[in-house]
Coordinates of C-alpha atoms in Angstrom, one line a residue:
M1 CA 0.0 0.0 0.0
R2 CA 2.9 2.3 0.7
N3 CA 4.0 2.5 -3.0
Y4 CA 0.4 3.2 -4.0
L5 CA 0.2 6.2 -1.6
T6 CA 3.6 7.5 -2.7
N7 CA 2.5 7.5 -6.3
R8 CA -0.8 9.3 -5.5
I9 CA 1.2 12.0 -3.7
R10 CA 3.6 12.3 -6.6
S11 CA 0.6 12.7 -8.9
L12 CA -1.0 15.4 -6.8
F13 CA 2.1 17.5 -6.8
G14 CA 3.0 16.8 -10.4
W15 CA 6.2 15.1 -9.5
K16 CA 7.7 12.6 -12.0
T17 CA 7.4 9.0 -11.0
P18 CA 10.6 6.9 -11.3
D19 CA 10.5 4.4 -14.1
R20 CA 10.4 1.5 -11.6
E21 CA 7.2 2.9 -10.0
E22 CA 5.4 3.6 -13.3
K23 CA 4.3 0.0 -13.3
S24 CA 0.9 -0.8 -11.8
I25 CA 0.2 -1.8 -8.2
R26 CA 1.4 -5.2 -7.3
L27 CA -1.6 -7.0 -5.8
G28 CA -1.2 -10.0 -3.5
L29 CA -4.2 -12.4 -3.0
A30 CA -4.7 -14.5 0.1
L31 CA -7.4 -17.2 -0.2
G32 CA -8.6 -18.7 3.1
G33 CA -9.8 -22.1 4.1
G34 CA -13.4 -23.2 4.8
G35 CA -14.1 -26.4 2.9
A36 CA -17.1 -26.2 0.6
R37 CA -17.5 -22.5 1.5
G38 CA -14.2 -22.0 -0.4
L39 CA -16.2 -22.2 -3.6
A40 CA -16.9 -18.5 -2.9
H41 CA -13.4 -17.8 -4.0
I42 CA -14.5 -18.5 -7.6
P43 CA -16.7 -15.4 -8.1
I44 CA -13.8 -13.4 -6.6
L45 CA -11.4 -14.8 -9.2
E46 CA -14.0 -14.2 -11.9
L47 CA -14.2 -10.5 -10.8
L48 CA -10.4 -10.2 -11.1
D49 CA -10.5 -11.7 -14.6
E50 CA -13.3 -9.3 -15.5
M51 CA -11.3 -6.3 -14.3
K52 CA -8.2 -7.5 -16.0
I53 CA -6.4 -7.6 -12.7
R54 CA -3.7 -10.2 -12.3
P55 CA -2.3 -10.9 -8.8
C56 CA 1.5 -10.8 -8.6
C57 CA 1.4 -13.6 -6.1
I58 CA -1.1 -15.9 -4.2
A59 CA -1.2 -17.5 -0.8
G60 CA -3.7 -20.2 0.1
T61 CA -4.8 -22.4 3.0
S62 CA -6.8 -25.6 2.6
I63 CA -9.5 -25.0 -0.1
G64 CA -7.8 -21.7 -0.7
A65 CA -4.6 -23.6 -1.6
V66 CA -6.7 -25.7 -4.0
M67 CA -8.3 -22.6 -5.7
G68 CA -5.0 -20.8 -5.6
A69 CA -3.2 -23.7 -7.4
L70 CA -5.9 -23.9 -10.1
Y71 CA -5.8 -20.1 -10.7
A72 CA -2.0 -19.8 -10.5
S73 CA -1.7 -22.6 -13.1
G74 CA -3.4 -20.4 -15.7
L75 CA -7.1 -21.4 -15.4
S76 CA -9.6 -18.6 -15.3
G77 CA -12.2 -18.1 -12.7
S78 CA -14.9 -19.3 -15.1
E79 CA -12.9 -22.4 -16.1
I80 CA -12.6 -23.3 -12.4
R81 CA -16.4 -22.8 -12.0
S82 CA -16.9 -25.2 -14.9
L83 CA -14.5 -27.7 -13.3
V84 CA -16.5 -27.6 -10.1
R85 CA -19.8 -27.9 -12.0
D86 CA -18.6 -31.1 -13.6
T87 CA -17.6 -32.6 -10.3
I88 CA -20.2 -31.9 -7.6
I89 CA -23.7 -33.1 -7.1
R90 CA -26.2 -30.5 -8.2
K91 CA -29.5 -29.8 -6.5
D92 CA -31.5 -30.1 -9.7
D93 CA -30.1 -33.5 -10.7
S94 CA -32.5 -36.3 -11.2
A95 CA -32.5 -39.3 -8.9
V96 CA -30.6 -41.4 -11.4
E97 CA -28.1 -38.6 -12.0
I98 CA -27.6 -38.2 -8.2
L99 CA -27.0 -41.9 -7.8
K100 CA -24.3 -41.8 -10.5
D101 CA -22.8 -38.7 -9.0
I102 CA -22.7 -40.2 -5.5
K103 CA -20.9 -43.3 -6.8
R104 CA -18.4 -41.1 -8.6
F105 CA -18.1 -38.7 -5.6
V106 CA -17.4 -41.6 -3.2
K107 CA -14.7 -42.9 -5.5
F108 CA -13.4 -39.4 -6.0
L109 CA -13.0 -39.0 -2.2
D110 CA -11.0 -42.2 -1.6
I111 CA -12.9 -43.2 1.5
D112 CA -10.8 -45.2 3.9
F113 CA -12.5 -45.7 7.3
L114 CA -9.5 -47.7 8.7
G115 CA -6.9 -45.2 7.8
P116 CA -5.6 -42.0 9.7
G117 CA -8.2 -40.0 7.8
I118 CA -11.6 -40.9 6.3
F119 CA -10.5 -39.6 2.9
K120 CA -7.1 -40.4 1.4
G121 CA -7.2 -37.6 -1.1
D122 CA -5.2 -39.3 -3.8
S123 CA -8.0 -39.2 -6.3
I124 CA -8.6 -35.6 -5.6
M125 CA -4.9 -34.9 -6.4
K126 CA -5.1 -36.9 -9.6
Y127 CA -8.2 -34.9 -10.6
L128 CA -6.4 -31.6 -9.8
Y129 CA -3.3 -32.8 -11.8
D130 CA -5.4 -33.6 -14.8
A131 CA -6.9 -30.1 -14.6
I132 CA -3.7 -28.2 -13.9
K133 CA -1.2 -30.4 -15.7
I134 CA 1.5 -28.9 -13.5
D135 CA 3.2 -30.6 -10.6
N136 CA 5.9 -28.1 -9.6
F137 CA 5.5 -24.7 -8.0
D138 CA 8.2 -23.3 -10.4
N139 CA 6.1 -23.9 -13.4
L140 CA 3.0 -21.9 -12.2
D141 CA 2.0 -18.7 -14.1
I142 CA 1.7 -16.9 -10.7
P143 CA 3.9 -17.6 -7.7
L144 CA 2.0 -19.5 -5.0
K145 CA 2.5 -20.1 -1.3
V146 CA 0.7 -22.9 0.4
V147 CA 0.3 -22.9 4.1
T148 CA 0.3 -26.1 6.2
T149 CA 0.7 -27.1 9.8
D150 CA 3.4 -29.4 11.2
F151 CA 1.4 -31.9 13.3
W152 CA 4.1 -32.5 15.9
T153 CA 5.4 -29.0 16.5
S154 CA 2.2 -27.1 15.8
S155 CA 4.2 -24.7 13.7
Q156 CA 3.4 -23.1 10.3
V157 CA 5.1 -24.6 7.2
V158 CA 4.9 -22.5 4.0
I159 CA 5.5 -24.5 0.8
S160 CA 6.4 -22.5 -2.3
S161 CA 8.7 -24.9 -4.2
G162 CA 8.9 -28.5 -5.1
K163 CA 6.0 -30.8 -5.8
L164 CA 2.8 -28.6 -6.1
L165 CA 0.1 -31.2 -5.4
Q166 CA 1.9 -32.7 -2.4
G167 CA 1.9 -29.2 -0.8
V168 CA -1.8 -28.6 -1.7
K169 CA -2.8 -32.0 -0.3
A170 CA -1.0 -31.3 3.0
S171 CA -2.7 -27.9 3.3
M172 CA -6.2 -29.5 3.0
G173 CA -5.4 -32.3 5.5
L174 CA -8.1 -31.6 8.0
P175 CA -7.5 -34.0 10.9
G176 CA -9.9 -36.9 11.0
L177 CA -11.1 -36.2 7.5
F178 CA -8.1 -36.3 5.2
T179 CA -4.9 -38.4 5.6
P180 CA -2.0 -36.3 6.9
V181 CA 0.9 -35.9 4.4
K182 CA 4.5 -37.0 5.1
Y183 CA 6.7 -34.2 3.7
G184 CA 10.4 -34.9 4.2
D185 CA 10.7 -35.6 7.9
Q186 CA 7.5 -33.7 8.8
I187 CA 3.9 -34.8 9.1
L188 CA 1.7 -32.0 7.7
I189 CA -2.0 -31.3 8.2
D190 CA -4.5 -28.5 7.3
G191 CA -2.9 -25.0 7.4
G192 CA -6.1 -23.7 9.0
G193 CA -4.7 -24.9 12.3
V194 CA -2.1 -22.0 12.3
N195 CA -3.1 -19.6 9.6
P196 CA -6.6 -19.8 8.1
I197 CA -6.1 -16.8 5.7
P198 CA -2.4 -16.4 5.1
W199 CA -2.1 -12.7 4.0
D200 CA 1.0 -12.3 6.2
V201 CA 3.1 -14.7 4.1
L202 CA 2.8 -12.5 1.0
E203 CA 5.8 -10.3 0.2
D204 CA 6.7 -7.5 -2.2
C205 CA 3.1 -6.5 -2.6
D206 CA 1.7 -2.9 -2.7
V207 CA -1.8 -4.1 -1.8
I208 CA -3.0 -7.4 -0.2
V209 CA -6.5 -8.7 -0.7
A210 CA -7.6 -11.3 1.9
V211 CA -10.7 -13.4 1.3
D212 CA -12.3 -15.0 4.4
V213 CA -14.7 -17.9 3.5
L214 CA -15.1 -19.3 7.0
G215 CA -18.7 -18.1 7.0
Y216 CA -21.2 -17.9 9.9
A217 CA -22.9 -20.7 11.8
E218 CA -26.3 -20.0 13.3
S219 CA -28.7 -22.2 15.3
I220 CA -31.9 -22.9 13.4
S221 CA -33.7 -25.6 15.6
G222 CA -32.1 -24.7 18.9
S223 CA -31.0 -28.3 19.3
P224 CA -27.4 -29.3 20.1
P225 CA -25.3 -30.2 17.0
N226 CA -24.5 -33.8 16.3
A227 CA -21.0 -35.2 17.0
V228 CA -19.6 -34.7 13.5
K229 CA -20.9 -31.1 13.2
A230 CA -19.7 -30.3 16.7
V231 CA -16.1 -31.4 15.8
L232 CA -16.1 -29.6 12.5
N233 CA -17.6 -26.4 13.9
M234 CA -15.1 -26.5 16.7
F235 CA -12.3 -26.3 14.1
D236 CA -14.1 -23.3 12.5
I237 CA -14.3 -21.6 15.9
M238 CA -10.6 -22.0 16.3
Q239 CA -9.8 -20.7 12.9
K240 CA -12.1 -17.6 13.4
S241 CA -10.3 -16.9 16.7
I242 CA -6.9 -17.0 14.9
V243 CA -8.1 -14.7 12.1
E244 CA -9.5 -12.1 14.6
A245 CA -6.3 -12.1 16.6
R246 CA -4.2 -11.6 13.4
K247 CA -6.5 -8.8 12.2
K248 CA -5.8 -6.8 15.4
S249 CA -2.1 -6.9 14.9
D250 CA -1.6 -7.0 11.1
R251 CA -4.8 -6.3 9.1
P252 CA -4.7 -6.8 5.3
D253 CA -5.2 -3.8 3.0
I254 CA -8.5 -5.2 1.8
Y255 CA -10.4 -7.8 3.8
I256 CA -13.4 -9.5 2.1
K257 CA -15.8 -11.9 3.9
P258 CA -18.7 -13.3 1.9
E259 CA -22.0 -13.7 3.8
I260 CA -22.0 -17.5 3.9
R261 CA -24.4 -18.8 6.5
N262 CA -25.1 -22.3 7.8
I263 CA -23.2 -24.1 5.0
G264 CA -21.2 -27.1 6.1
I265 CA -17.6 -27.8 5.3
L266 CA -18.5 -30.7 3.0
E267 CA -21.7 -29.3 1.4
F268 CA -20.2 -28.8 -2.1
N269 CA -23.6 -29.7 -3.6
R270 CA -24.7 -26.2 -2.4
A271 CA -22.3 -24.5 -4.8
E272 CA -25.0 -22.2 -6.4
E273 CA -26.0 -20.9 -2.9
I274 CA -22.4 -20.3 -2.1
Y275 CA -21.8 -18.4 -5.3
A276 CA -24.9 -16.2 -4.5
C277 CA -23.5 -15.5 -1.0
A278 CA -20.4 -14.1 -2.6
E279 CA -22.3 -11.5 -4.7
T280 CA -22.3 -8.7 -2.1
A281 CA -18.6 -9.4 -1.3
C282 CA -17.7 -9.1 -5.0
S283 CA -19.5 -5.7 -5.2
E284 CA -17.6 -4.5 -2.2
L285 CA -14.3 -5.7 -3.7
R286 CA -15.1 -4.1 -7.1
K287 CA -15.6 -0.7 -5.4
K288 CA -12.4 -1.0 -3.5
L289 CA -10.4 -2.0 -6.6
M290 CA -11.9 0.8 -8.6
E291 CA -10.7 3.2 -5.9
L292 CA -7.2 1.9 -6.6
Y293 CA -7.6 1.9 -10.4
P294 CA -10.0 4.9 -11.2
E295 CA -8.6 5.3 -14.7
T296 CA -9.7 1.9 -15.8
P297 CA -13.3 0.8 -16.4
A298 CA -14.0 -2.4 -14.4
S299 CA -15.9 -4.1 -17.2
S300 CA -14.0 -2.9 -20.3
E301 CA -13.0 -5.8 -22.5
H302 CA -10.2 -3.7 -24.0
S303 CA -8.6 -2.7 -20.7
K304 CA -5.0 -3.8 -20.4
S305 CA -3.7 -5.9 -17.5
L306 CA -3.3 -3.8 -14.4
I307 CA -0.9 -5.9 -12.5
V308 CA 2.6 -6.7 -13.7

């Protein structure tokens, strides 16, 4: 943000901007974890595409790491939406279609009740590889940092080189659900345990946009949650506490939180609802980005890329 303010001051006083600073603002994008709620990242990515804004770097945790890897590999927001549409169970599917989808979904998740996690995650990684066709951080179009947690030391581990999908798999390793990943001599699990929205790991950025998709949980019936929901929501509560503490000491330049309410971590079949929940957040982000780039129409098809 400092470089942006400096350039505005130079413009007000008519001072010449050094050649190095004539380039556009470097925007960093932090995509948070939240399971199925992370589908709300897709409309955000589509908005960046529409505005011709290309992040200089991306950091992601859990589902944010998955979305970050897809986007950093060169897929557009709309292409990621199509990928999701071809994978999930949709509300308007017929009974026959749902049965076929469930069989495919079960196989897709690699269920293993006797292992250290209910889901192995290997099929998900193969699916991602087929979509991305990149298995090394160095080959990505946009630099990516994936945040994971060392199970034994409870410390943050940021992966930005080496095998891409192994790092992504580790970042989404929610204990009890996905099998932890052995990475060198470390056992890695979901990055949400230490850094649910990793805006602080982004460097050399003028502006950082952080997207919080943890959502809101509300009591509808007034009854206590079942055991599974209680455990999953407890993890959400922990992540929200971490985010609030970090915001007090080091708030990102732009913090966006879609109004996602009462959608579970595995309810990917509610994709359309999740997208709709992100509409207000996208409008808010559009306004903030237009304040940074007042000279460029947000919807112009001919506007040049703003981020270099």
